CSV table of C-alpha atoms and ligand atoms in Angstrom, one decimal:
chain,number,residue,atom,x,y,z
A,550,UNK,CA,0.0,0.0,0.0
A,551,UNK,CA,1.3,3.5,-1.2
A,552,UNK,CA,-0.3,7.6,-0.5
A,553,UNK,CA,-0.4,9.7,-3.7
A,554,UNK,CA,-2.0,12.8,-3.7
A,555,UNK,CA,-3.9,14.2,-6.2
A,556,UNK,CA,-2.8,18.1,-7.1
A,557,UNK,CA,-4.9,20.5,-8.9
A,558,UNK,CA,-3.2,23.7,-9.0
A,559,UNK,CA,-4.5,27.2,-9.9
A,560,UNK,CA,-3.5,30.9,-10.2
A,561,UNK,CA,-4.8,31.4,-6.8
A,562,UNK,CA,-5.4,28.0,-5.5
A,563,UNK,CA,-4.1,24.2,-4.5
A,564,UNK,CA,-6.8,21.5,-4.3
A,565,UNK,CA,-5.7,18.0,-3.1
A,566,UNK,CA,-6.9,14.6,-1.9
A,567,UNK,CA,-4.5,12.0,-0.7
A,568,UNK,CA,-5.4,8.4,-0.9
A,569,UNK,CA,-4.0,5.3,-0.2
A,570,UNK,CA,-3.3,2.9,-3.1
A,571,UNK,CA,-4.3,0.6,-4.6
A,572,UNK,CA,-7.5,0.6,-2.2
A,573,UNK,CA,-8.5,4.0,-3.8
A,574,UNK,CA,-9.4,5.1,-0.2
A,575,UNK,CA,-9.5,8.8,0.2
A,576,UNK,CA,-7.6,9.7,3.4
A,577,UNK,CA,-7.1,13.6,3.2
A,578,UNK,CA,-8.8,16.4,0.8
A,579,UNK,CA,-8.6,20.1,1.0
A,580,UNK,CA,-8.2,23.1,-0.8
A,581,UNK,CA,-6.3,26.5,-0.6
A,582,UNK,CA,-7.8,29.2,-1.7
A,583,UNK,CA,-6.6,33.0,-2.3
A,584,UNK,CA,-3.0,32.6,-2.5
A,585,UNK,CA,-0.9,35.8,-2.7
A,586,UNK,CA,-3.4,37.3,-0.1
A,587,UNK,CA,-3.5,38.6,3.3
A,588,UNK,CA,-6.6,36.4,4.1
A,589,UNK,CA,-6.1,33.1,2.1
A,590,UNK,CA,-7.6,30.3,2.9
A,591,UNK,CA,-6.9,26.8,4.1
A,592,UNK,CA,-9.0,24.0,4.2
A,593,UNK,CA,-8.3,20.7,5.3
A,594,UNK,CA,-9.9,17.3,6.3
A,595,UNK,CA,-7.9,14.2,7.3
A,596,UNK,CA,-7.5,11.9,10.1
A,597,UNK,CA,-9.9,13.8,12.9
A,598,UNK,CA,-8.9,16.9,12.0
A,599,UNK,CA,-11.4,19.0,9.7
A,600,UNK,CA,-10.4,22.9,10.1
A,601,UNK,CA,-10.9,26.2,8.1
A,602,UNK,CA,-8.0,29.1,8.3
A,603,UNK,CA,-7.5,32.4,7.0
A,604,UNK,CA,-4.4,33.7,7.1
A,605,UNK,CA,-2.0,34.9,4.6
A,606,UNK,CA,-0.2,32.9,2.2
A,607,UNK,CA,1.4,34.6,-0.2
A,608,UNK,CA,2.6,31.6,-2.9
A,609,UNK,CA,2.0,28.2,-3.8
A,610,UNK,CA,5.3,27.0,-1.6
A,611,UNK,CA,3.9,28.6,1.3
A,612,UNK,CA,0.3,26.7,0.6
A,613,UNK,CA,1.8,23.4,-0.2
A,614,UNK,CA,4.1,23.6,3.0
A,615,UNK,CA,0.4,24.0,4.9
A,616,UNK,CA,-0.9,21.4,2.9
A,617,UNK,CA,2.2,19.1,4.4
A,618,UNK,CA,2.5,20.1,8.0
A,619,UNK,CA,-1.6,19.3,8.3
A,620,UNK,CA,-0.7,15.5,7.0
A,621,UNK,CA,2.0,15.2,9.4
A,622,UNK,CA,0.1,16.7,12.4
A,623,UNK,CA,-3.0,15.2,12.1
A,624,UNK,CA,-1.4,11.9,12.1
A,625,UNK,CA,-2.6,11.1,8.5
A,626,UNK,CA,1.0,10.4,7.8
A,627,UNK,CA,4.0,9.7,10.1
A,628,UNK,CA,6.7,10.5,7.7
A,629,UNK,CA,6.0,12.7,4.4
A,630,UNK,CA,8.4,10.2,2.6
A,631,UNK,CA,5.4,7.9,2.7
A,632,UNK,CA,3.9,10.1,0.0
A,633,UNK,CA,5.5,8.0,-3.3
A,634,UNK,CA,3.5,10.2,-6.3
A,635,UNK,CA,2.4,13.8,-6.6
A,636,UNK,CA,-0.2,13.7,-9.5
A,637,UNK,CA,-0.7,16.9,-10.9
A,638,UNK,CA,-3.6,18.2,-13.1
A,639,UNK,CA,-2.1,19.5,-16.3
A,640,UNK,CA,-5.0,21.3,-18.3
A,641,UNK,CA,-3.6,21.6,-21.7
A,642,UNK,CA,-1.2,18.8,-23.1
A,643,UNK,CA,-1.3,19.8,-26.7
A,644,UNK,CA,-0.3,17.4,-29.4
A,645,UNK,CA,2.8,16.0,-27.6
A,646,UNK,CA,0.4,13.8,-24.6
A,647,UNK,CA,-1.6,11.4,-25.4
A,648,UNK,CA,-1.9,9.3,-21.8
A,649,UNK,CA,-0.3,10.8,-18.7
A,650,UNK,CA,3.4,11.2,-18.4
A,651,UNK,CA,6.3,11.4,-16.0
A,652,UNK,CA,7.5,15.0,-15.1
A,653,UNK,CA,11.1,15.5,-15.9
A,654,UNK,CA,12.2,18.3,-17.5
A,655,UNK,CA,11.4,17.7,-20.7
A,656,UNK,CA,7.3,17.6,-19.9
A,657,UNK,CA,7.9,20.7,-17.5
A,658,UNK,CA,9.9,22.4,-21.0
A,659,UNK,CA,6.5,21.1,-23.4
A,660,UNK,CA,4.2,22.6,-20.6
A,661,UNK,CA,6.0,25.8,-20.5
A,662,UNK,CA,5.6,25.5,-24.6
A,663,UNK,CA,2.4,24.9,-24.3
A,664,UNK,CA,1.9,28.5,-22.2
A,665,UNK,CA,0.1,30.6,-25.4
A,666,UNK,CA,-2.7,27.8,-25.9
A,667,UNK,CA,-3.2,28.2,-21.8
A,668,UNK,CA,-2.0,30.9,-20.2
A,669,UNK,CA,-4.3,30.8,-17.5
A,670,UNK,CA,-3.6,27.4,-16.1
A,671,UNK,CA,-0.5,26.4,-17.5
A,672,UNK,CA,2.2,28.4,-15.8
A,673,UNK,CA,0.0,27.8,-12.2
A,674,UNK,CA,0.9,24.3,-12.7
A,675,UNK,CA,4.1,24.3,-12.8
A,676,UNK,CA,4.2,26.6,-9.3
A,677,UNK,CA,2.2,23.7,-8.3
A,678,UNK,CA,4.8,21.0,-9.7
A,679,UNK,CA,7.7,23.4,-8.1
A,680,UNK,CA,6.0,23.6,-5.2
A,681,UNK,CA,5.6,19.9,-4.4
A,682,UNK,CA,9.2,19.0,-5.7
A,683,UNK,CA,11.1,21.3,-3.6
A,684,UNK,CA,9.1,20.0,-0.4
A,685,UNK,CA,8.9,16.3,-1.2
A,686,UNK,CA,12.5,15.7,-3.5
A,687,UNK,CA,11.8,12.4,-3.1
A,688,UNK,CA,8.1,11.7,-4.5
A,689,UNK,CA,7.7,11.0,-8.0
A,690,UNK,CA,6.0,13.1,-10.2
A,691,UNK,CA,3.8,12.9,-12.9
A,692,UNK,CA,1.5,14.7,-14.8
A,693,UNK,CA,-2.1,14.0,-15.8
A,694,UNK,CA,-3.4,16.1,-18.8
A,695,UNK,CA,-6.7,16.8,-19.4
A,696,UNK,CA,-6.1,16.8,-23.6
A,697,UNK,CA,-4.7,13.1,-23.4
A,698,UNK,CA,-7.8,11.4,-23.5
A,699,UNK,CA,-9.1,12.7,-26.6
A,700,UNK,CA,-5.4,12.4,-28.9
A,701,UNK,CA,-7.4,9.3,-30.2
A,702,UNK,CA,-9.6,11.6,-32.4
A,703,UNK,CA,-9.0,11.4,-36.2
A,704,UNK,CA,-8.0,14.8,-38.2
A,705,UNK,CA,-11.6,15.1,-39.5
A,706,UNK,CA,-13.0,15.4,-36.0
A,707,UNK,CA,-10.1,17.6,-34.6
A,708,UNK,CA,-8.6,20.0,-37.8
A,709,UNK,CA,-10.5,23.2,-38.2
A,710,UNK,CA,-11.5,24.6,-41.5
A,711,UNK,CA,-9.3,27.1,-41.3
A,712,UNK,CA,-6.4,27.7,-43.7
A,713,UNK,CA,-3.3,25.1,-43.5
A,714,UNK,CA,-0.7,27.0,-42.1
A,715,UNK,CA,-2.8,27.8,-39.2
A,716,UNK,CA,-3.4,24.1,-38.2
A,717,UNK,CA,0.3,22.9,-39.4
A,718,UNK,CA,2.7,25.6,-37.9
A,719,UNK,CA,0.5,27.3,-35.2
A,720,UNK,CA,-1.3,23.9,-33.7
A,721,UNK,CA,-4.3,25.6,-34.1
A,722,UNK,CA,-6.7,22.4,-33.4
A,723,UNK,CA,-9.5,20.9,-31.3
A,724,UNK,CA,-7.6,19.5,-28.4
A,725,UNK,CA,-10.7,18.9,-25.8
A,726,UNK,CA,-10.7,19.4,-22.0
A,727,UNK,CA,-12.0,17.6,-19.3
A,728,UNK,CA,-10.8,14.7,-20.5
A,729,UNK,CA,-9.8,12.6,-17.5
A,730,UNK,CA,-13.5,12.9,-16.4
A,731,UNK,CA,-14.7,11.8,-19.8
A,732,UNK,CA,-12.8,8.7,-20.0
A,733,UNK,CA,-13.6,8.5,-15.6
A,734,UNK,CA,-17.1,8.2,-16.8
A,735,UNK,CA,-16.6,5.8,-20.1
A,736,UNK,CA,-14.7,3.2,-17.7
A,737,UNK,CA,-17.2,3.3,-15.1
A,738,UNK,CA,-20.1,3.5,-17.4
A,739,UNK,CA,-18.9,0.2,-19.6
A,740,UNK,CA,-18.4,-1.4,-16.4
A,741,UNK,CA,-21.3,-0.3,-14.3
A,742,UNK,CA,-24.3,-0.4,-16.8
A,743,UNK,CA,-22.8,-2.0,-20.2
A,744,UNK,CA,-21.3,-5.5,-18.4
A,745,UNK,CA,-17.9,-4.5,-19.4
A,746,UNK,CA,-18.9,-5.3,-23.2
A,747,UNK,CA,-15.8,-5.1,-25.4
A,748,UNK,CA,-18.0,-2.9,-27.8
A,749,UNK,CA,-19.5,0.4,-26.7
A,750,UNK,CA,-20.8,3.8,-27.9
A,751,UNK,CA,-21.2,6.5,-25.5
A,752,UNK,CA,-22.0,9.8,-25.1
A,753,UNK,CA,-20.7,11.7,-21.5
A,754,UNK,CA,-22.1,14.8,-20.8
A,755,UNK,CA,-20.0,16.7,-18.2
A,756,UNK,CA,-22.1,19.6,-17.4
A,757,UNK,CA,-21.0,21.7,-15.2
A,758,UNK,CA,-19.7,25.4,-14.6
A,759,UNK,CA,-17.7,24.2,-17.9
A,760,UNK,CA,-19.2,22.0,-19.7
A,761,UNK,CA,-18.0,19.4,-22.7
A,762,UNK,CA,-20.0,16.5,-24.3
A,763,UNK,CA,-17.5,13.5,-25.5
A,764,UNK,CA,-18.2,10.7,-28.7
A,765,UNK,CA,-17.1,7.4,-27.2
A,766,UNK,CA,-16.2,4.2,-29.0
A,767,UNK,CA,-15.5,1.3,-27.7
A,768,UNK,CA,-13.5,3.4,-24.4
A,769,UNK,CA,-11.9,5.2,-26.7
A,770,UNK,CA,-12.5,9.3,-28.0
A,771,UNK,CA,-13.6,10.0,-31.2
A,772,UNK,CA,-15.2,13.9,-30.9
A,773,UNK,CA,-15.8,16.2,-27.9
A,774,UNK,CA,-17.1,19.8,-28.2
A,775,UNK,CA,-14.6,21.7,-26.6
A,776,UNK,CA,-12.1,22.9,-29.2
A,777,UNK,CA,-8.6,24.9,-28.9
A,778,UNK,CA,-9.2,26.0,-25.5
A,779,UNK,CA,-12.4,25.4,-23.0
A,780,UNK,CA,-14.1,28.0,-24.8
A,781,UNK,CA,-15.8,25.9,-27.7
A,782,UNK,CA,-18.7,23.9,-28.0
A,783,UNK,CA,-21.7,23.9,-25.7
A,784,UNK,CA,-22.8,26.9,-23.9
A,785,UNK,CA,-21.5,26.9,-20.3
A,786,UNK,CA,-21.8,28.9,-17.2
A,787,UNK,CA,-20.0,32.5,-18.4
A,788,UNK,CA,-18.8,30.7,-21.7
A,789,UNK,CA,-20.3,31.3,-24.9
A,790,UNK,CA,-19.4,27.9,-26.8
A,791,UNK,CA,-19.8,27.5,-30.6
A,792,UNK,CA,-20.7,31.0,-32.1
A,793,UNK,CA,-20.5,32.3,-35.8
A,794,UNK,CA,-17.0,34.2,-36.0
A,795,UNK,CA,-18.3,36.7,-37.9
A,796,UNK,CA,-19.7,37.7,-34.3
A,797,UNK,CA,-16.3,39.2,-33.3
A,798,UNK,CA,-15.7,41.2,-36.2
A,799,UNK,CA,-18.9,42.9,-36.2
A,800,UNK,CA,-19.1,43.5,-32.2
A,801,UNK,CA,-15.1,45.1,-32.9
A,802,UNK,CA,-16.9,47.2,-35.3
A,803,UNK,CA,-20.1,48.1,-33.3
A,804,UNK,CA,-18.2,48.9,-29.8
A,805,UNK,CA,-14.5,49.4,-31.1
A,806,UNK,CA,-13.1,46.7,-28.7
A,807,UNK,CA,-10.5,44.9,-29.8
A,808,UNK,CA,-10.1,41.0,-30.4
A,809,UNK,CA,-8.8,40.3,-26.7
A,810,UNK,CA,-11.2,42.4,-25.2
A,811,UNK,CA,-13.7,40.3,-26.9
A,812,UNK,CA,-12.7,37.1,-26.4
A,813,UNK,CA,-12.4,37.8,-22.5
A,814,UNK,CA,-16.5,38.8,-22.8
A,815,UNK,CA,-16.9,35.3,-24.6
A,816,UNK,CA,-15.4,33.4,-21.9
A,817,UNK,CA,-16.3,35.5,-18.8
A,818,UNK,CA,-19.6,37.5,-19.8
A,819,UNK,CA,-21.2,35.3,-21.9
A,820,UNK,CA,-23.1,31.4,-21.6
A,821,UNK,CA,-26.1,31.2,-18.9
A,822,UNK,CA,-25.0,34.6,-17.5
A,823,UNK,CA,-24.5,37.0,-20.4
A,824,UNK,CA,-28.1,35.4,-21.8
A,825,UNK,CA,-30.1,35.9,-18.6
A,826,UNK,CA,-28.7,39.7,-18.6
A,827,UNK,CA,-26.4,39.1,-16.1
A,828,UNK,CA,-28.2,37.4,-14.0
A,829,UNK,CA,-26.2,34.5,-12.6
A,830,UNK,CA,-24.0,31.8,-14.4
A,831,UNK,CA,-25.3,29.4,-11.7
A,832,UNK,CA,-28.1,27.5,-12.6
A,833,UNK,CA,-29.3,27.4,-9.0
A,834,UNK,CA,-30.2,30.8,-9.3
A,835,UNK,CA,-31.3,30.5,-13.4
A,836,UNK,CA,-33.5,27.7,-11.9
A,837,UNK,CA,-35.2,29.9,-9.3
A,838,UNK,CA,-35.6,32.5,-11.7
A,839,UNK,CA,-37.4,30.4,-14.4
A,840,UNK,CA,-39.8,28.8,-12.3
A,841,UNK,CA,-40.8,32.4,-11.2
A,842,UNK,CA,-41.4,33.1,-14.6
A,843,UNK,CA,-38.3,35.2,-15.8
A,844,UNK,CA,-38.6,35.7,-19.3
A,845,UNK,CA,-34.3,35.9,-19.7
A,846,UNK,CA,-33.6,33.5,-17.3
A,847,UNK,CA,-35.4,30.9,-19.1
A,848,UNK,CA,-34.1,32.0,-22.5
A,849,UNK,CA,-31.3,31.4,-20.8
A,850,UNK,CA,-31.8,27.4,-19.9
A,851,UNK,CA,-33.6,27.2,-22.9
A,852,UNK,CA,-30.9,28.2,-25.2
A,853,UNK,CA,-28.0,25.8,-22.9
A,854,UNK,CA,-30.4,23.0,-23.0
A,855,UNK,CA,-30.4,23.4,-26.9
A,856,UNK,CA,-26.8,23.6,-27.5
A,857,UNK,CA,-26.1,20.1,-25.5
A,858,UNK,CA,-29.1,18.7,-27.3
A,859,UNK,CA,-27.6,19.3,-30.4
A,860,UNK,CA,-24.2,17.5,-30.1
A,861,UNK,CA,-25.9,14.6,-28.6
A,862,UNK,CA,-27.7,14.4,-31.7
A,863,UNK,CA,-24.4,14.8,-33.7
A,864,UNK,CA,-22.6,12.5,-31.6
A,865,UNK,CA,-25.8,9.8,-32.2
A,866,UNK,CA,-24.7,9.8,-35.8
A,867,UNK,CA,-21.2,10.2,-35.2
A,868,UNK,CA,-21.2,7.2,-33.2
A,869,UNK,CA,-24.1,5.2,-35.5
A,870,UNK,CA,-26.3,5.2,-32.4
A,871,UNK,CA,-25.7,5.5,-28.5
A,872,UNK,CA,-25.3,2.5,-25.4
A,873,UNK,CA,-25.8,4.9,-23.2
A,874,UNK,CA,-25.7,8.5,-22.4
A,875,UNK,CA,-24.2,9.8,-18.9
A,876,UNK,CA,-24.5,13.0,-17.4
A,877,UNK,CA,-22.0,13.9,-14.9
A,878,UNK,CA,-20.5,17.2,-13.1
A,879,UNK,CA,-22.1,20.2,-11.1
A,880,UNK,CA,-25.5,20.4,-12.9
A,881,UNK,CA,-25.6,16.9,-14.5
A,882,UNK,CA,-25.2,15.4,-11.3
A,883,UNK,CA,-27.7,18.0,-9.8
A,884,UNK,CA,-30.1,19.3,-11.8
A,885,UNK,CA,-33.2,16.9,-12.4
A,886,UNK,CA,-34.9,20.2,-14.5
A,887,UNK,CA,-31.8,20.3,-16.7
A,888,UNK,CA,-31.4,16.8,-16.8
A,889,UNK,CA,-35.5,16.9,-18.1
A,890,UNK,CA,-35.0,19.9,-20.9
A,891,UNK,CA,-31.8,18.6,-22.2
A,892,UNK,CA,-33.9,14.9,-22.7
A,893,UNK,CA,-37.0,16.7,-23.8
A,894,UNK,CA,-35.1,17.9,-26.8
A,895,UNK,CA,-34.1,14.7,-27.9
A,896,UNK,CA,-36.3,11.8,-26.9
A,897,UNK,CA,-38.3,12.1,-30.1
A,898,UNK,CA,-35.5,11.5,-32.7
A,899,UNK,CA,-33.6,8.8,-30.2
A,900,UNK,CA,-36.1,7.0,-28.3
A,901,UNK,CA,-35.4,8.0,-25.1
A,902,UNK,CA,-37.7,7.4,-22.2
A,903,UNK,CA,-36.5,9.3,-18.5
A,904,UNK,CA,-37.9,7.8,-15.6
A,905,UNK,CA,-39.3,10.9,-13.8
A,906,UNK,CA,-39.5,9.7,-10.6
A,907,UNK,CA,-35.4,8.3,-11.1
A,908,UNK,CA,-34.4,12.0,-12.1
A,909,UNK,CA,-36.3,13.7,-9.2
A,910,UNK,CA,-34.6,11.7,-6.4
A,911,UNK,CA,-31.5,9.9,-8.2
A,912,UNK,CA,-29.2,13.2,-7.1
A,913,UNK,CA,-25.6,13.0,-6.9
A,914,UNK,CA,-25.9,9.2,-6.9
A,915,UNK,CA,-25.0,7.3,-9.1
A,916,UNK,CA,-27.6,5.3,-11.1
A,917,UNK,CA,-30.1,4.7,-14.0
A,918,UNK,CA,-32.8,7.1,-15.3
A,919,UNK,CA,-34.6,6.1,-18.2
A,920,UNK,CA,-37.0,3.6,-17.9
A,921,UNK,CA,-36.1,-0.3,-19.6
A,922,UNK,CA,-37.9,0.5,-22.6
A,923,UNK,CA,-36.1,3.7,-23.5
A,924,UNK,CA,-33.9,2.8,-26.5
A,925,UNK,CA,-30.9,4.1,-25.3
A,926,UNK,CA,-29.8,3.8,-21.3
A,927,UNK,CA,-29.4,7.2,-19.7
A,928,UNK,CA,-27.0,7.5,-16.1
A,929,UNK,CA,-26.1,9.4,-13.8
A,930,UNK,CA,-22.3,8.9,-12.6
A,931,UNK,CA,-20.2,11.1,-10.1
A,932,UNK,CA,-17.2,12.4,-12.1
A,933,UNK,CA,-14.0,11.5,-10.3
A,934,UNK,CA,-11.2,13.2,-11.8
A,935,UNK,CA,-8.7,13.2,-8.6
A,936,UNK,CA,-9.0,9.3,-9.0
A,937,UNK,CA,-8.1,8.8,-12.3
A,938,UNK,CA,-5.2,11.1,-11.3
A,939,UNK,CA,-4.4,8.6,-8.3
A,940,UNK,CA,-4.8,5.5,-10.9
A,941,UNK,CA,-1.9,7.0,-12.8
A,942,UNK,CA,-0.1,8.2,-10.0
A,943,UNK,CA,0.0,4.2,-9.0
A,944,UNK,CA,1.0,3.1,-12.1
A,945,UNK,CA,3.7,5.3,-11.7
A,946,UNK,CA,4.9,3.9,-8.6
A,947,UNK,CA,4.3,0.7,-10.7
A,948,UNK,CA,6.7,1.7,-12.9
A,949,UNK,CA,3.7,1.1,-15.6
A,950,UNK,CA,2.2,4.0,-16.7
B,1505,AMP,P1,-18.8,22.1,-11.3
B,1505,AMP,O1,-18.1,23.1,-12.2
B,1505,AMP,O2,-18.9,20.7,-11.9
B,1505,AMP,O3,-18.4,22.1,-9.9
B,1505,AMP,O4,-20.3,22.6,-11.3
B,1505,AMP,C1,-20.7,23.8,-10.7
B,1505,AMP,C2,-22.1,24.2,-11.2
B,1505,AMP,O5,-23.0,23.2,-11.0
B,1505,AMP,C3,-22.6,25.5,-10.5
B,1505,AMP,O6,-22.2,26.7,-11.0
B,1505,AMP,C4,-24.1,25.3,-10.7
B,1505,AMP,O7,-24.4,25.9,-12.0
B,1505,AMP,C5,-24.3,23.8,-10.8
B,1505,AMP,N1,-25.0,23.2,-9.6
B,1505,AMP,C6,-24.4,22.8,-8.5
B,1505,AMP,N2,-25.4,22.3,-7.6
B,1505,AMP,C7,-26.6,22.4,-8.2
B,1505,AMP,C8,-27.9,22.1,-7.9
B,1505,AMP,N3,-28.2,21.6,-6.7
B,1505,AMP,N4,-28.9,22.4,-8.8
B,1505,AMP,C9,-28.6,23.0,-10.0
B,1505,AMP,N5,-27.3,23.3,-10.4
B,1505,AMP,C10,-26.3,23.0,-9.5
């Protein structure tokens, strides 16, 4: 038995859960929040301990050597040299990953490469992977991208129509994100619900503050909506998703802002919030709007429940027909209404029957919720991402991965 810990690091925060391995048991979790402030925060859980600090840490070494000294004091480990593998959370992996990787210098060097297509996440992850390497020399380290899962799509589901040079010299693809959740829910969905056939077609649907819909065949990608960066495909929380590009040379011309300016609104301004007039990006609150009759607010749903509608439609025929269709993440694990108008809009043209009394209560659980004669099975699973990072971090430790 080994203790990996799982590492998602931010601009401004760490999360981590440490398990033990190969049990998969969970033994720590926490997150720090607000580094480089005065009043950051510092959650942690482990052993008997559960506590909640503000105080100021002002970088990722100082919140990682928190992270460490609540293990050792709370009794959750005797030693840190028990810790074997720090998994880290890698958001963009570009072309060069295609399954998770040790990270020696040469991965830290294609990261920092990879800075333009992310510069939001990238460079926080490797404070995170400095971070944890000064403090624990001894761990191994790898790193888990988010991209690697969906390398296995052919050129005609990832190239753009856009001119050559663009694609060859610049990269300029679909890469995908969310990734390790997508194939989290393809191997727990062929093993929970499909009997581990060898022969599969899936469609996950992780719906959440982001959101991304994946094509799976047979376990493996084949198309998944996001495209160069998070901002493509389905309408999400603050992010607009597919839109016409024409849109951003005639706003440039309407308001005079310029190309950055604009792409900052489609991420940040736009999706469930921008539609609802600012409203909220959280369906919680789009929810409690709409059933009080708010005419923008459910515009809003309407117009998000659309957009995920429509690429499971295209990824019906992209596959040649669906197993099973999961919905996972913040709203698709909570959201029975969403879970309803995103079915409604498909249920004619796939056969799909929801068990309405399954989607009212079946929350944040894992389990079916179409009824048996539905033609195509529709689940609920619980999105583990921090596992899949633990899996590999074992493997590691394996020497396997
Ligand atoms: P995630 O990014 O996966 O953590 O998802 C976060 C989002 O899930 C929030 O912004 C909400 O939009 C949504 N969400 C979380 N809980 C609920 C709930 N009980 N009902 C509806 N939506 C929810």
């Amino acid at each position: 038995m080994i203790k990996v810990i799982a590492v998602n690091a931010g601009s401004s925060s760490i999360k981590y859960k440490l398990f033990e391995m190969p049990e998969e048991k969970v033994i720590a979790s926490g997150i720090v929040e607000r580094i480089g402030h005065e009043d950051a925060i510092f959650k942690f859980k482990g052993g008997k301990e559960e506590k909640k600090e503000i105080l100021p840490i002002l970088d990722h070494g100082a919140g990682v050597k928190l992270i460490l000294e609540a293990l050792e004091s709370s009794g959750v480990v005797s030693t840190l040299k028990e810790i074997a593998v720090v998994g880290h959370r890698v958001v963009q992996g570009g072309k060069y990953f295609a399954k998770s990787a040790y990270f020696t210098k040469e991965t830290e060097d294609r990261i920092e490469e990879l800075v333009p297509l992310d510069p939001l996440h990238a460079p926080a992850h490797l404070l995170g992977f400095h971070a944890f390497n000064d403090a624990l020399p001894e761990a191994k380290a790898i790193a888990v991208f988010d991209t690697a899962f969906h390398q296995s799509m052919e050129e005609e589901d990832y190239l753009f129509p856009i001119p050559d040079e663009w694609s060859e010299k610049y990269d300029c693809r679909r890469y995908g994100a969310h990734g390790t959740s997508h194939q989290y829910l393809s191997i727990k969905g062929i093993h929970d619900f499909l009997n581990n056939q060898k022969e599969s077609k899936i469609i996950t649907c992780h719906i959440g503050s982001g959101a991304s819909l994946c094509a799976i065949k047979n376990g493996k990608c084949v198309a998944t909506s996001m495209g160069l960066t998070p901002l493509g495909g389905v309408m999400m929380g603050t992010r607009s998703g597919d839109i016409d590009p024409s849109v951003l040379d005639y706003i440039s011309t309407c308001t005079g802002k310029d190309v950055h300016e604009l792409y900052e609104i489609l991420n940040r301004k736009s999706g469930l919030y921008g539609v609802s007039g600012g409203l909220s990006n959280d369906t919680r609150d789009i929810e409690e709007a709409m059933l009080k009759g708010d005419k923008k607010a459910t515009r809003a749903a309407n117009l998000f429940a659309r957009r995920i509608a429509d690429y499971i439609g295209q990824y019906y025929v992209r596959l040649g027909g669906a197993d099973l269709l999961v919905f996972s993440a913040g709203i698709g694990e909570n959201s029975p209404i969403f879970r309803k108008m995103i079915i409604d809009r498909v249920k004619e043209a796939l056969g799909i029957e929801l068990d309405e009394e399954k989607n009212e209560s079946l929350n944040r659980k894992e389990g079916v919720i179409s009824t048996p004669n539905s033609k195509i099975m529709v689940a609920i699973i619980p999105t583990d991402e921090e596992l899949m990072i633990a899996r590999d971090s074992y493997k590691a430790w394996e020497g396997t991965l």
